[in-house]
Every structure is written in structure tokens, then in C-alpha cells.
XYZ file of C-alpha atoms in Angstrom:
750
model
C -0.022 -0.011 -0.091
C 1.483 3.266 -1.246
C 0.501 6.350 0.644
C 0.723 10.165 -0.100
C 1.029 12.087 2.896
C 0.096 15.976 1.980
C 1.241 18.567 4.002
C 1.296 22.587 3.760
C -1.196 24.950 5.522
C -0.873 28.704 6.169
C 2.521 30.103 6.651
C 4.210 26.943 8.183
C 7.142 25.197 6.332
C 8.546 21.570 6.213
C 10.578 21.107 8.114
C 9.066 22.758 10.899
C 10.840 25.961 11.979
C 8.553 27.615 14.522
C 5.639 26.468 16.182
C 3.675 25.113 13.306
C 1.096 22.690 14.722
C -0.180 21.187 11.559
C 3.192 20.829 9.788
C 4.676 19.552 12.878
C 1.879 16.835 13.092
C 2.903 16.039 9.116
C 6.388 15.667 9.933
C 5.743 13.317 12.933
C 3.597 11.143 10.766
C 6.355 11.100 8.089
C 8.907 9.969 10.905
C 6.326 7.119 12.113
C 5.627 5.900 8.518
C 9.570 5.900 8.025
C 10.169 3.811 11.219
C 7.126 1.401 10.224
C 8.529 0.890 7.082
C 5.678 1.952 5.111
C 5.959 2.636 1.338
C 4.919 6.555 1.253
C 5.787 9.852 -0.114
C 5.497 13.362 1.764
C 4.171 16.277 -0.330
C 4.970 19.778 0.622
C 5.145 23.479 -0.709
C 8.477 24.483 -2.314
C 10.850 24.620 0.643
C 12.624 27.691 1.798
C 14.702 25.286 4.080
C 15.968 22.349 2.579
C 16.672 19.434 4.840
C 17.726 15.821 3.854
C 15.225 12.883 4.996
C 15.641 9.294 4.766
C 12.073 8.997 3.098
C 10.755 10.470 0.009
C 9.652 14.150 -0.211
C 8.143 15.977 -3.153
C 7.973 19.792 -3.566
C 5.383 21.560 -5.192
C 6.184 24.622 -7.622
C 4.107 26.678 -5.140
C 6.012 28.418 -2.282
C 4.993 28.225 1.291
C 2.321 31.001 2.146
C 3.744 34.236 3.945
C 0.744 34.472 6.128
C -2.846 32.929 7.340
C -4.605 35.353 4.893
C -2.947 34.089 1.647
C -4.628 31.919 -0.530
C -4.290 28.276 0.019
C -5.568 27.145 -3.272
C -2.589 27.357 -5.629
C -0.878 24.972 -3.648
C -4.017 22.745 -3.471
C -4.677 23.018 -7.414
C -0.764 21.630 -7.769
C -1.570 18.366 -6.082
C -3.682 16.566 -8.655
C -0.570 16.512 -10.986
C 1.588 15.438 -8.316
C -0.658 12.815 -7.431
C -1.296 11.112 -10.721
C 2.634 10.943 -10.889
C 3.182 9.153 -7.664
C 0.383 6.922 -8.082
C -0.857 6.283 -4.471
C -3.116 3.664 -3.283
C -4.531 6.041 -0.509
C -3.930 9.874 0.409
C -3.751 11.353 3.811
C -4.348 14.827 3.591
C -4.055 17.380 6.465
C -6.774 20.083 5.247
C -10.033 20.076 3.735
C -8.845 22.233 0.788
C -6.146 19.736 -0.087
C -8.685 16.958 -0.327
C -11.168 19.101 -2.213
C -9.019 19.187 -5.640
C -8.250 15.589 -5.268
C -11.844 13.715 -4.712
C -12.507 13.693 -8.651
C -9.209 11.226 -8.729
C -11.266 8.532 -7.175
C -8.436 7.469 -4.604
C -9.395 7.032 -1.110
C -8.871 10.101 0.840
C -8.384 10.300 4.690
C -8.851 14.046 5.283
C -7.804 15.312 8.749
C -9.515 18.516 10.220
C -7.122 20.358 12.433
C -9.629 23.475 13.003
C -12.150 23.914 15.495
C -15.859 24.457 14.020
C -16.117 27.590 12.019
C -19.287 29.654 11.364
C -22.087 27.295 10.005
C -21.930 28.187 6.492
C -17.885 27.476 6.314
C -18.914 24.215 7.980
C -21.272 23.212 5.184
C -18.710 24.206 2.582
C -15.771 22.328 4.196
C -17.558 19.520 5.468
C -19.032 17.760 2.331
C -19.628 14.194 1.439
C -17.569 12.555 -1.348
C -17.641 8.782 -1.889
C -13.710 8.404 -1.685
C -13.443 10.590 1.267
C -13.254 9.743 4.777
C -12.979 12.380 7.914
C -10.571 12.191 10.932
C -10.691 14.456 13.956
C -7.722 14.957 15.982
C -10.159 14.838 19.263
C -13.187 13.925 20.628
C -14.292 17.457 21.390
C -13.507 18.554 17.838
C -15.381 15.609 16.408
C -18.703 16.553 18.565
C -18.227 20.079 17.190
C -18.156 19.033 13.432
C -20.261 15.700 13.237
C -23.936 16.409 13.485
C -25.498 13.177 14.855
C -28.273 13.506 12.558
C -26.024 13.341 9.566
C -25.789 9.728 9.348
C -23.664 9.418 6.118
C -20.976 12.050 7.553
C -20.935 10.091 11.055
C -20.225 6.647 9.313
C -17.627 8.277 7.413
C -16.030 10.213 10.536
C -13.853 9.209 13.406
C -11.472 10.797 15.789
C -7.943 9.994 16.490
C -5.395 12.009 18.659
C -2.247 12.971 16.994
C 0.926 11.609 17.944
C 4.826 12.383 18.580
C 7.702 10.512 17.256
C 10.553 8.905 19.150
C 12.986 12.049 19.352
C 9.956 14.061 20.798
C 9.961 11.784 24.193
C 12.782 13.139 26.105
C 12.676 13.012 29.873
C 16.255 14.109 30.611
C 18.472 13.877 33.931
C 16.566 14.730 37.128
C 19.154 17.252 38.352
C 18.973 19.336 35.027
C 15.311 20.173 35.792
C 14.913 23.940 36.813
C 12.372 25.405 38.692
C 10.540 28.022 36.332
C 7.003 28.042 34.841
C 6.798 27.661 31.163
C 4.488 29.532 28.495
C 4.979 28.872 24.775
C 2.570 30.229 21.847
C 2.432 32.320 18.947
C 2.063 35.990 19.733
C -0.394 36.732 16.818
C -3.031 35.231 19.091
C -2.879 38.385 21.324
C -2.716 38.604 24.987
C -5.741 36.692 26.030
C -6.486 34.086 23.492
C -3.699 31.778 24.735
C -3.615 32.994 28.060
C -0.656 35.004 28.054
C -2.413 37.786 30.152
C -2.942 35.527 32.861
C 0.582 33.956 32.649
C 2.011 37.533 33.327
C -0.746 38.132 36.085
C 0.596 34.857 37.800
C 4.286 36.366 37.796
C 3.084 39.282 39.443
C 1.502 37.389 42.077
C 4.156 35.110 42.828
C 7.127 36.837 42.856
C 9.221 33.969 44.572
C 8.540 31.839 41.398
C 10.011 32.059 38.044
C 8.072 32.550 34.647
C 9.587 32.284 31.537
C 7.716 32.794 28.220
C 8.773 32.028 24.390
C 6.815 33.407 21.460
C 7.004 35.455 18.267
C 4.629 37.156 16.006
C 2.972 40.778 16.711
C 5.952 42.808 17.132
C 4.166 45.189 19.456
C 3.664 42.602 21.932
C 7.262 41.254 21.649
C 8.601 44.644 22.504
C 6.013 45.040 25.667
C 7.422 41.491 26.744
C 10.995 42.579 26.438
C 10.112 45.860 28.753
C 8.090 43.570 31.099
C 11.306 41.309 31.615
C 13.112 44.404 32.651
C 10.890 45.632 35.422
C 9.424 42.183 36.559
C 12.551 40.434 37.882
C 11.012 36.958 38.155
C 9.751 37.158 34.538
C 11.884 36.188 31.579
C 10.920 36.532 27.784
C 12.745 34.229 25.386
C 11.552 35.414 21.999
C 11.207 32.685 19.394
C 11.684 29.236 20.322
C 12.872 27.226 17.454
C 11.889 23.605 16.937
C 14.754 20.986 17.486
C 16.841 20.556 20.773
C 16.166 23.909 22.114
C 12.498 23.338 22.066
C 12.680 19.823 23.998
C 15.316 21.445 26.481
C 12.925 24.429 27.256
C 10.096 21.939 27.883
C 12.243 19.136 29.935
C 13.740 21.565 32.269
C 10.634 23.274 33.319
C 8.666 22.788 36.634
C 5.170 23.022 34.984
C 3.898 24.302 31.661
C 0.864 26.635 31.559
C -1.573 26.613 28.486
C -4.479 28.797 30.177
C -5.933 29.153 26.767
C -9.150 30.752 26.057
C -10.026 29.456 22.625
C -11.787 25.847 21.914
C -8.727 24.288 21.242
C -9.099 21.375 18.666
C -6.448 19.426 20.126
C -3.577 21.317 22.018
C -0.294 19.826 20.693
C 1.842 21.536 23.148
C -0.069 19.810 25.925
C 1.558 16.536 24.961
C 4.811 17.975 23.657
C 5.261 19.070 27.358
C 4.294 15.647 28.980
C 6.811 13.825 26.626
C 9.483 15.526 28.480
C 7.937 14.749 32.088
C 6.705 18.217 32.515
C 2.905 18.353 33.877
C 0.319 20.847 32.520
C -1.727 23.273 33.940
C -4.190 24.061 31.479
C -7.769 25.546 30.782
C -11.058 23.654 30.653
C -11.539 24.869 27.093
C -11.612 22.681 23.975
C -9.817 19.297 23.845
C -6.984 20.199 26.698
C -9.148 18.271 29.500
C -9.118 15.121 27.114
C -5.279 15.229 27.215
C -4.250 15.620 31.046
C -4.719 13.152 33.678
C -5.680 15.126 36.776
C -3.015 14.685 39.414
C -0.746 12.663 37.025
C -0.011 14.587 34.360
C -1.391 18.045 35.391
C -4.547 19.832 36.383
C -6.963 21.833 34.634
C -8.316 25.250 36.141
C -11.016 27.945 35.117
C -10.123 30.847 37.585
C -6.844 32.799 38.224
C -7.196 31.779 41.917
C -7.272 27.926 40.761
C -4.039 28.569 38.637
C -2.376 30.087 41.437
C -2.987 27.512 43.970
C -2.052 24.628 41.768
C 1.276 26.180 40.982
C 2.452 24.310 43.949
C 1.241 20.972 43.525
C 3.742 18.425 43.479
C 4.006 15.853 40.454
C 6.202 12.875 39.744
C 7.857 13.932 36.467
C 8.654 10.007 35.539
C 5.053 9.368 36.024
C 3.990 11.987 33.748
C 6.375 10.824 31.148
C 5.239 7.307 31.346
C 1.630 8.552 30.716
C 2.718 10.530 27.879
C 3.468 7.199 25.839
C 0.070 6.830 25.003
C 0.344 9.692 22.475
C 3.247 7.864 20.665
C 3.238 8.238 17.176
C 3.216 4.359 16.593
C -0.650 4.246 17.605
C -1.679 7.090 15.070
C 0.327 5.170 12.450
C -1.178 1.786 13.347
C -4.899 3.054 13.554
C -4.327 5.032 10.246
C -2.703 2.317 8.384
C -5.294 -0.386 9.337
C -8.215 2.009 8.591
C -6.562 2.492 5.084
C -6.374 -1.252 4.292
C -9.908 -1.916 5.340
C -10.964 1.154 3.028
C -8.923 -0.309 0.232
C -10.189 -4.104 0.972
C -13.653 -3.368 1.565
C -14.665 -0.386 -0.643
C -17.414 0.417 2.497
C -18.096 3.070 4.528
C -16.934 2.621 7.885
C -17.040 4.182 11.342
C -13.822 3.004 13.096
C -11.577 0.094 12.144
C -12.832 -3.354 12.769
C -11.721 -5.185 15.950
C -12.195 -8.669 14.319
C -11.376 -8.520 10.771
C -7.652 -9.749 9.397
C -5.950 -9.143 12.771
C -3.429 -12.056 11.891
C -2.252 -9.703 9.056
C -1.065 -7.112 11.728
C 2.377 -7.082 13.123
C 2.867 -7.434 16.949
C 3.711 -3.482 16.792
C 0.601 -2.660 14.969
C -1.541 -4.878 17.231
C -0.173 -3.141 20.342
C -0.816 0.332 18.736
C -4.264 -0.659 17.560
C -5.041 -1.931 21.106
C -4.068 0.802 22.900
C -5.932 3.289 20.822
C -9.153 1.072 21.503
C -8.308 1.011 25.039
C -7.820 4.882 25.438
C -11.216 5.200 23.735
C -12.905 2.900 26.172
C -13.707 -0.325 23.813
C -12.210 -2.510 26.473
C -13.734 -5.621 24.705
C -12.101 -4.894 21.699
C -8.834 -3.936 23.051
C -8.675 -7.096 25.003
C -9.179 -9.077 22.108
C -6.168 -7.577 20.420
C -3.777 -7.751 23.440
C -4.639 -11.509 23.605
C -3.984 -11.927 19.913
C -0.562 -10.180 20.389
C 0.188 -11.992 23.370
C -0.541 -15.556 21.269
C 2.460 -14.310 18.901
C 4.528 -12.654 21.345
C 3.852 -14.085 24.934
C 6.498 -12.123 26.812
C 5.579 -8.867 25.284
C 5.708 -6.696 28.454
C 3.862 -3.957 27.326
C 0.823 -6.138 26.325
C 0.888 -7.853 29.793
C 1.042 -4.654 31.587
C -1.659 -3.162 29.713
C -4.102 -6.341 29.852
C -3.364 -6.133 33.344
C -4.802 -2.613 33.638
C -7.690 -3.248 31.436
C -8.695 -6.463 33.898
C -8.322 -3.751 36.682
C -10.553 -1.430 35.000
C -13.132 -3.998 35.111
C -12.314 -4.974 38.937
C -10.905 -8.245 38.214
C -7.486 -7.752 40.060
C -6.497 -11.380 40.151
C -6.290 -11.627 36.484
C -4.762 -8.133 36.520
C -1.957 -9.308 39.311
C -1.302 -11.985 37.308
C -0.404 -10.271 34.036
C 1.474 -7.573 35.563
C 3.673 -9.926 37.482
C 4.660 -11.320 34.496
C 5.548 -8.128 32.673
C 7.620 -7.173 35.883
C 9.309 -10.427 35.362
C 10.415 -9.706 31.800
C 11.064 -5.713 32.443
C 11.789 -5.647 36.335
C 12.929 -2.112 35.835
C 9.789 -0.721 34.674
C 8.546 1.849 37.212
C 5.194 1.952 35.811
C 4.557 -1.692 35.889
C 5.337 -1.642 39.500
C 2.957 1.338 40.122
C 0.061 -0.699 38.194
C 0.681 -3.469 40.429
C 0.670 -1.322 43.580
C -3.042 -0.263 42.290
C -4.233 -3.684 41.746
C -3.079 -4.572 45.254
C -4.761 -1.693 46.593
C -8.225 -3.794 45.858
C -6.942 -6.516 47.972
C -5.607 -4.300 50.781
C -1.941 -5.128 50.415
C -0.115 -1.954 51.170
C 3.358 -3.222 50.756
C 3.259 -3.499 47.031
C 4.713 0.008 46.829
C 7.934 -0.765 48.285
C 8.720 -2.904 45.197
C 8.362 0.396 43.114
C 11.364 0.963 41.082
C 13.099 3.816 41.168
C 11.016 5.277 43.903
C 11.716 4.625 47.533
C 8.721 5.991 49.489
C 8.095 6.102 53.112
C 5.416 3.373 54.623
C 2.944 6.328 54.651
C 3.479 6.979 51.093
C 3.208 3.110 50.068
C 0.084 3.123 51.998
C -1.149 6.358 49.985
C 0.029 4.517 46.608
C -2.577 1.495 47.125
C -5.509 3.885 47.851
C -5.144 6.143 44.628
C -8.375 6.553 42.902
C -8.688 4.164 39.715
C -8.152 7.093 37.368
C -4.606 7.035 38.527
C -4.020 3.193 37.309
C -1.548 4.761 34.907
C 2.003 5.060 36.389
C 2.134 7.331 39.288
C 5.191 6.871 41.266
C 4.928 9.625 44.164
C 8.428 10.981 45.495
C 6.588 13.452 48.030
C 3.910 12.991 50.380
C 0.583 14.305 48.384
C -1.234 17.489 49.880
C -4.441 16.624 48.620
C -7.013 16.177 51.136
C -9.285 12.907 51.012
C -12.451 12.673 52.137
C -11.628 10.881 55.436
C -9.457 13.659 56.567
C -12.402 16.091 55.980
C -14.725 13.877 57.791
C -12.455 13.377 60.903
C -11.807 17.258 61.032
C -15.237 18.136 61.014
C -16.052 15.408 63.652
C -13.076 16.615 65.947
C -14.162 20.406 65.374
C -17.941 19.418 66.394
C -16.920 16.714 69.006
C -19.349 14.619 67.116
C -20.798 11.332 68.311
C -22.484 9.662 65.571
C -21.213 9.058 62.218
C -22.950 7.752 59.161
C -21.777 6.563 55.650
C -24.009 5.829 53.047
C -22.239 3.561 50.426
C -19.216 1.981 52.450
C -18.120 -0.256 49.632
C -14.784 -1.846 50.868
C -14.913 0.252 53.659
C -11.955 2.569 52.614
C -13.378 5.792 54.587
C -15.381 3.914 57.268
C -12.414 2.060 58.634
C -10.631 5.265 58.982
C -13.007 7.358 60.747
C -12.544 7.582 64.899
C -16.344 8.166 66.320
C -17.894 6.375 69.276
C -20.423 5.238 67.111
C -20.398 4.755 63.512
C -23.305 3.482 60.904
C -22.279 2.142 57.588
C -25.151 1.614 54.819
C -24.478 -0.314 51.604
C -26.956 -2.284 49.323
C -24.755 -5.324 49.346
C -21.484 -6.601 51.017
C -18.390 -6.889 48.626
C -16.013 -10.037 48.997
C -13.403 -7.515 50.334
C -15.609 -5.849 52.955
C -16.654 -9.340 54.327
C -12.883 -10.488 54.704
C -12.053 -7.510 56.562
C -14.942 -7.838 58.759
C -13.788 -11.386 59.733
C -10.149 -10.539 59.992
C -10.609 -7.331 61.982
C -13.449 -7.305 63.962
C -15.551 -9.731 66.432
C -19.123 -10.000 64.947
C -21.624 -9.822 67.990
C -24.724 -9.500 65.999
C -25.740 -11.093 62.803
C -29.214 -10.481 61.598
C -30.947 -10.887 58.270
C -34.380 -9.865 57.782
C -36.218 -11.377 54.555
C -39.610 -10.205 54.751
C -41.205 -7.459 52.586
C -40.712 -4.660 54.906
C -37.222 -5.285 55.484
C -34.643 -7.044 52.996
C -31.952 -5.854 55.496
C -28.607 -7.483 56.556
C -27.501 -6.135 59.972
C -24.185 -6.903 61.396
C -22.886 -5.414 64.711
C -19.232 -5.232 65.154
C -16.606 -4.941 68.394
C -13.324 -4.500 67.918
C -10.471 -7.255 68.149
C -7.191 -5.050 68.246
C -6.117 -1.322 68.630
C -4.653 -1.298 65.184
C -5.059 2.200 63.507
C -6.442 0.955 60.265
C -8.908 -1.109 61.604
C -12.675 -0.988 60.862
C -13.918 -0.531 64.280
C -11.775 0.503 67.664
C -11.802 -0.053 71.163
C -14.798 1.923 72.863
C -16.573 2.405 69.768
C -19.427 0.580 68.256
C -20.359 0.038 64.397
C -23.237 -1.142 62.806
C -23.269 -2.037 59.032
C -26.679 -2.381 57.391
C -26.782 -3.823 53.947
C -29.950 -2.282 52.408
C -30.765 0.546 50.333
C -30.516 4.085 51.574
C -34.117 4.635 50.948
C -35.007 1.450 53.131
C -32.756 2.599 55.468
C -34.048 6.100 56.164
C -37.645 4.996 56.077
C -37.450 1.932 58.048
C -34.330 1.579 60.367
C -33.103 5.424 60.600
C -36.113 6.584 62.949
C -35.159 4.078 66.032
C -31.126 4.149 65.292
C -31.108 8.024 65.595
C -34.036 8.770 67.913
C -31.780 9.381 70.968
C -28.347 10.260 69.258
C -28.809 12.167 66.029
C -26.069 12.379 63.254
C -23.221 14.366 63.595
C -21.476 14.025 60.329
C -22.757 11.933 57.239
C -20.711 11.032 53.990
C -22.990 10.365 51.152
C -21.005 8.218 48.476
C -23.848 5.929 47.479
C -25.617 5.800 44.023
C -23.698 7.989 41.850
C -27.152 9.967 40.478
C -28.023 13.452 41.287
C -31.908 12.228 42.226
C -30.345 9.886 44.546
C -27.816 12.018 46.069
C -30.171 14.770 46.565
C -32.908 12.433 48.214
C -30.141 11.352 50.402
C -29.406 14.703 51.704
C -32.854 15.636 52.149
C -33.314 12.270 54.268
C -30.065 12.731 56.199
C -31.212 16.396 57.224
C -34.257 14.860 59.132
C -31.987 13.021 61.509
C -28.867 15.508 61.530
C -28.009 17.210 64.645
C -28.449 21.036 64.749
C -24.736 21.350 64.147
C -24.018 18.389 61.803
C -22.477 18.539 58.690
C -23.274 16.472 55.431
C -20.323 15.608 53.120
C -20.872 14.581 49.676
C -18.213 12.520 47.593
C -17.584 12.916 43.907
C -19.146 16.282 43.094
C -16.319 17.520 40.786
C -15.609 14.872 38.152
C -12.667 15.959 36.140
C -13.657 14.398 32.808
C -16.717 13.799 30.503
C -16.019 10.034 31.136
C -16.044 10.272 34.704
C -19.086 12.355 34.822
C -21.252 9.807 32.599
C -24.503 9.601 33.774
C -25.315 5.863 34.678
C -27.168 3.755 37.254
C -23.945 2.183 38.730
C -20.278 1.835 38.225
C -20.959 -1.394 36.836
C -23.212 -0.165 34.349
C -21.206 2.645 33.189
C -18.192 0.133 32.745
C -20.459 -1.896 30.364
C -21.298 1.276 28.294
C -18.105 1.489 26.476
C -17.633 5.155 27.425
C -15.004 7.129 25.494
C -11.723 7.479 27.401
C -13.046 5.555 30.358
C -10.400 4.792 32.861
C -12.694 3.221 35.473
C -12.834 6.351 37.533
C -16.517 7.192 37.970
C -18.608 10.242 39.559
C -21.819 9.815 37.872
C -23.827 13.256 37.771
C -23.705 13.596 41.630
C -22.702 17.247 40.729
C -26.210 18.155 39.678
C -27.365 17.549 43.445
C -25.183 20.353 44.482
C -26.694 22.605 41.859
C -30.154 21.572 42.822
C -29.411 22.078 46.454
C -28.191 25.619 45.596
C -31.202 26.236 43.535
C -33.759 25.215 46.136
C -32.629 25.157 49.477
C -32.247 28.749 50.768
C -31.659 27.443 54.455
C -28.563 25.561 53.552
C -25.007 26.604 53.088
C -23.642 24.553 50.174
C -19.975 24.476 48.780
C -17.431 21.992 47.051
C -13.866 21.271 48.165
C -11.434 20.856 45.134
C -10.234 17.783 46.358
C -10.480 14.055 46.177
C -13.015 14.043 43.064
C -14.811 17.157 44.990
C -16.100 17.186 48.441
C -19.411 18.464 49.033
C -19.977 20.360 52.167
C -23.952 20.821 53.174
C -24.640 22.773 56.602
C -27.400 24.371 57.782
C -27.216 28.396 57.493
C -27.354 31.283 55.093
C -26.123 30.324 51.635
C -23.447 32.703 50.036
C -25.485 32.996 46.952
C -28.106 31.146 45.410
C -28.801 29.908 41.891
C -31.823 29.957 40.145
C -32.100 26.647 38.007
C -35.414 24.855 37.617
C -35.222 20.931 38.311
C -36.033 20.717 34.448
C -33.209 22.738 33.555
C -30.671 20.688 35.846
C -32.106 17.617 34.559
C -30.943 18.868 30.819
C -27.568 20.024 32.052
C -24.522 18.046 30.765
C -20.529 17.957 31.444
C -20.352 20.799 29.169
C -22.481 23.018 31.580
C -20.239 22.210 34.173
C -16.873 22.482 32.329
C -17.212 25.722 31.576
C -18.485 27.271 35.280
C -17.242 24.908 38.038
C -16.806 27.903 40.176
C -20.303 29.024 39.795
C -22.397 26.098 39.677
C -20.545 24.132 42.632
C -19.416 27.148 44.761
C -15.979 25.419 44.093
C -13.318 26.192 46.844
C -9.659 25.291 47.098
C -9.025 22.328 49.969
C -7.824 25.087 52.293
C -11.226 26.715 52.583
C -11.989 23.762 54.977
C -10.207 25.745 57.856
C -12.725 28.545 57.338
C -15.703 25.901 57.328
C -14.268 24.622 60.774
C -13.926 28.285 62.170
C -17.845 28.816 61.686
C -18.765 25.214 63.000
């Protein structure tokens, strides 16, 4: 199969000299095709800088454009003659206009869109169906903007796939060379605000103790202003143009943090993955596709307001873990997917959505199988990814990457025994891979084995850090290796702080699951409620506590299992401690409040409650309402999972198991549901409650009696219709989102 890879857009050149996002994508694709030993030719405008490549490059007689206002059509119109001469089997075009002049040749075209959606008229003109054209978008965000669900024909011919980086872009560098500056890189033609330059400068002014470094070129007046500012602001430096190549890689590799506070709907945000590929985490905005690329707490964070950016500057990240996470954006994955798509188009001649996961897999190499499997895994198609991993291991049983990733997949499915077996095999093959040990630690988390973190290489954490590692949320499956104690508050930290402050006597937890929070809380009386006991919980009960009462009610009015516990030991991590009483009731929260709570809390009302049950906003709101009926006058209700980091984590479903079976794009196993809407509803309906959310541990809602800071004015119907996009654009306003340090102010007023 011969491929024609077409570059050339606006004023960017090949090889890329400056920022040139699209042409950088083309250049990386060319290197990826060369590495995979594909038969291809790269077609570009007439170059002003000539560089020898080990692959074929053909120049048009049309020079590169001098600016974004120049006409792209002369280059596009020169393409048909070149294509007829090189005789490709398939064309990979990087713009709609390049594909437009080639459609009449009746050669299959995969047309990649790199733009955010324009006005409707231009969208209709650019995005038009042709029998031999398929449309590829570079992010899920961009795909959703462009593709109308009602336009079935276009949807069948459309798919999305993140762009990738070639081998030379992955450059972690020695730890001792990393410096402590905050980095901003973008073109200055965007002005002060579009790419967040003004916000970056404001952060430098707010934090004179920190160093800020900006690179950019474009508008001369902005360059002059930045040069002047660097003379008057001691902690700010302007580096001017940052050329591609080693200087570009070094600038990112030595930074503490890369800031991308973009205000535009980024169709992808390539500098995000360029930064992560150097082990440098990213603090970005929630605009466009940026949140798709960042794993919160692992490879960076997203923020909406200046205060959020300011607070997150001090967050401690593990650079090696960030680097390992970035490997999912390797060019090999993009090449494997596009190559397979092209092969299917040529062999079938039919419309398609994404490459079949079941056809002709035996023709793929081990490398191609891994790339295809990783992409499907990333997009949430676990069944198809599992099939490909298994086929790969059939060909190469000792492939460590496949063993590790299949283990991660099983962990996402809550199958820890299979996951442990596979990841241990991967470690046997490649014992020095830190990411494998970290993934094993996350597997052992589900079996309550905290010693696993000690085996992680090259980290040497303290016992407390080892325990923290095995209690990471599922979203952190991918290769986190903490080198410093995390400063992020967990829900049990907040619960205990509130209990201690109000000298609370009775603690209620709805949704105890494995007892991760329940076992940590010290209170004279603890009541836990969950619909059904898990195996891990029952094992822990039998191991750690004496069961003094076991009652199972099977009549129509009950359906409740009631277990009463007394402590066996004084171990600090036990479910119940000496001089404490704990009851665990396996029933629904609705039945609990209706039938059991009146007697349980008749004499001693609830001091603090944690609601972490069914992750739907309607049930959470009902649980708040029911808890208030039994809450002490000074009591506090805490709600977990109020601030989901991604659309996948916020996907509405009836349960985690249901969500896991829905093949949600970019699903990682981390799930909050739409609990956040219960906060919006409380703030819209209850003028007698003070409601806020702490920005830690997936968002901890705090509900207490008192005057609200400000009310919202949404109807129930409006709240029901809200989606993650509504939350993403206005988290602070909807949730009354507070930094975790706000807990101190809450405690003062209790």
C-alpha cells in the first residue's frame, strides 16, 4: 500500500521551523511511517529551508504561504498532477482544501481536520461528503463539534484519533537538570488573551518568589512589551522565538510546569502532549480538547479561574510518571490506526466508522497490534482492546507492554486476580519499569495489600507513602510514582476534621463499599449503609472485628442484613476501634431512612454523614434530604464525587458496573456520575443551607445549616438537561467550588 502524505498549510513550512502545529503533525507522521517501513511519499510546498530526510519528499512548485490571509488554493490546485505522478493507493490529507482538489481522482482520501468548528456556512462548505473521502478529527471535542448526529452519512465516514509524537520528542532528561521555572509557549499573533498570556503575566506578578519564562514570536508590539516587562519584573523572562529542535525540547524538559491557560476552543492542544513527553506536567484551561489530554494529578490539572491556577502552581507531580503517561500519545499508535483504516477502506470499499476489531488481525505485526489495542483501550472499547492484546500475546507471549496493559484493562473491570497475574509477568520480563510496579500497586489496592509500593523502582517511598499509593483512585492506574507526600485532602481527612471540631458522637456513611473511608474514621458510634456486601469487605470484617450480632431480615418490609461489630485489636487501620460501636446495614438508603433510621437516631442524632452511594443526582439529593431529617443541629453532610475531572467520569449511569459496560470514550474506571447536579439543585432550592464543594478527592461537597453565600436560579428541568459541558465551563459558579484550604474557614464557623 502506497501512501501520499500531504502537508502545507498557512505560513508553516517543512521542516517545521517555529511552532507550526499542523506541519509538526505532518513531520511526525512522516517519521512514524518511515519507522514502520511503510511505502509513502510526503508532498509539501516548495521549501525555503531544505533538509535531507531518509524518506521521499516531493515539492510543489508553489511556495509556502507568507501569512494566514494568503490563498491556500494555488498549492491545492498543484496537487492533482503530483498525485497522478506518484500513484498512491490512499491519500492522507491534512486539510479540507487539499482533499477538495483530489476527490475527482477517485483515490481513497483520509482528510484530517485540525480546525475548531467555524461558522455554519463554512462548516457546510468544508465538510461535504464525497464517495471516496473519510474524515478524521484529532480529538473527541473536535469530532463532537463538527459531526452532526443526525447526519448519518457523514457520521459513518467520520472518526476521531489523537495526534502523536515521534520517538525523538520523548525526552525526559536527567532529574538534576530540571529547573524550577513555569513555562508558556505560543505564537504572539494570538494576542494577550486568546492563549492566556495575560493570565500567565498576572501569575508572575502574584508570585514574585517563582520564576516565569515565556517564549513566542509574532506581533512585534507584543514582543516589545514583553521585552520591556522582563526588565521591570525580576521573576519574568521573555525568550523570544523558540525554534523547533533541541532548544524546544530542552525548554520543556527543564520546566517545572507548563501553563496553557488558553481561552479558545482548542481542537487538540499539541503543546500539551509535547510538554508531557518531557515529563513536564501541564496546568491548562478547560477549553476545547485540553481536558482530554490531561490526567488530573498525574500529568497535570485543569483550572478555570486565576485563583485556581495560582493554587495549583505548588502541586507536586512525579515527572517520570507524567512521562510514562505521555507514551499513550506515541506516533506508533496513530500510524497503526490510520494504516489499518486505510487497509480496510481498500479491501472493503464500504463506509466505516472505526476499524473493525475482528477482521484480518493476523495480518498485523506485533507493533501494529499493540498500537491498535492501545488506541481502542484509550477510547474505552475494552472488549476490542482485550481481543487485540490477547492476539498479540498469542504471537509474543513475553511482550511486557501487552502484559502490563492487559493487566490494567482487567483492573478497570475490577478483576484484580487476573490483573495481578499479568502485571507480575510483565515485571518478570522487565523488572526495571517503574510504571509496571505502580500498576501492580494499584491492583493490590483492591486486595488491601499496602506493602506493594515498596517494590516500585526507582522510588523509595516511606510507609505512609506506600499506603497512599495503594489507595489511589482508579483514574490513577497509569504509572504514578509519588516522590513526596501528597498534599491533597482525602474525604476521610475532611470527615475526621469536622467530627473533631464539633466533638461529634455519631457518624453515618451511605455507600461504604470496601470500607476505605469507614475504617479510618474515629467516632464513638459508626453506622454504615450499603446495598450489598463486597467480598473484600466481608474478608475484612472476619479478619479485623468480632461479629457480635448478625441478623438477616427477609420479609417484605425489611430485606436488610444487620451486622454489629466490636474491635479485636487497637490497630489504627481497623474498621472498628476499642470503645467504639459500629453497625453495618446492607440495604438501600431509601429503605434505611424509611424503616431503620428513626430508631437508630431517636436518641443520638447524626453528627457527620458522608454520602457516597448511588452516583445519580436524584438519589444523592434524596439522601441529603433524608439525612437532614436526622441530622444534629450542628451536624454536617459531606458528599463525595461532586467535581468530576472528565466527561467520562461524569457520564450518567445507574451504577459503576453499568458505566463500565457502556464503552464510554476515554473511560479509565474512575466514575463520579452526575452527583454534581445534586449540588446545583441544593443551591437552587434550599435557601436554608450553606453549600460548597472542596476541590480535592474528586470534589467533596459540604452541606450545613445556615445562610447560603449566593443562590442559583435553575429549575429542576434545567438541571436535568445539564451536561458535563455546562459544568466544565462554570465549575466555580455552579458548585461554589473552593480550594481545599477553605476547610479551615468551614471549621471556624462550626
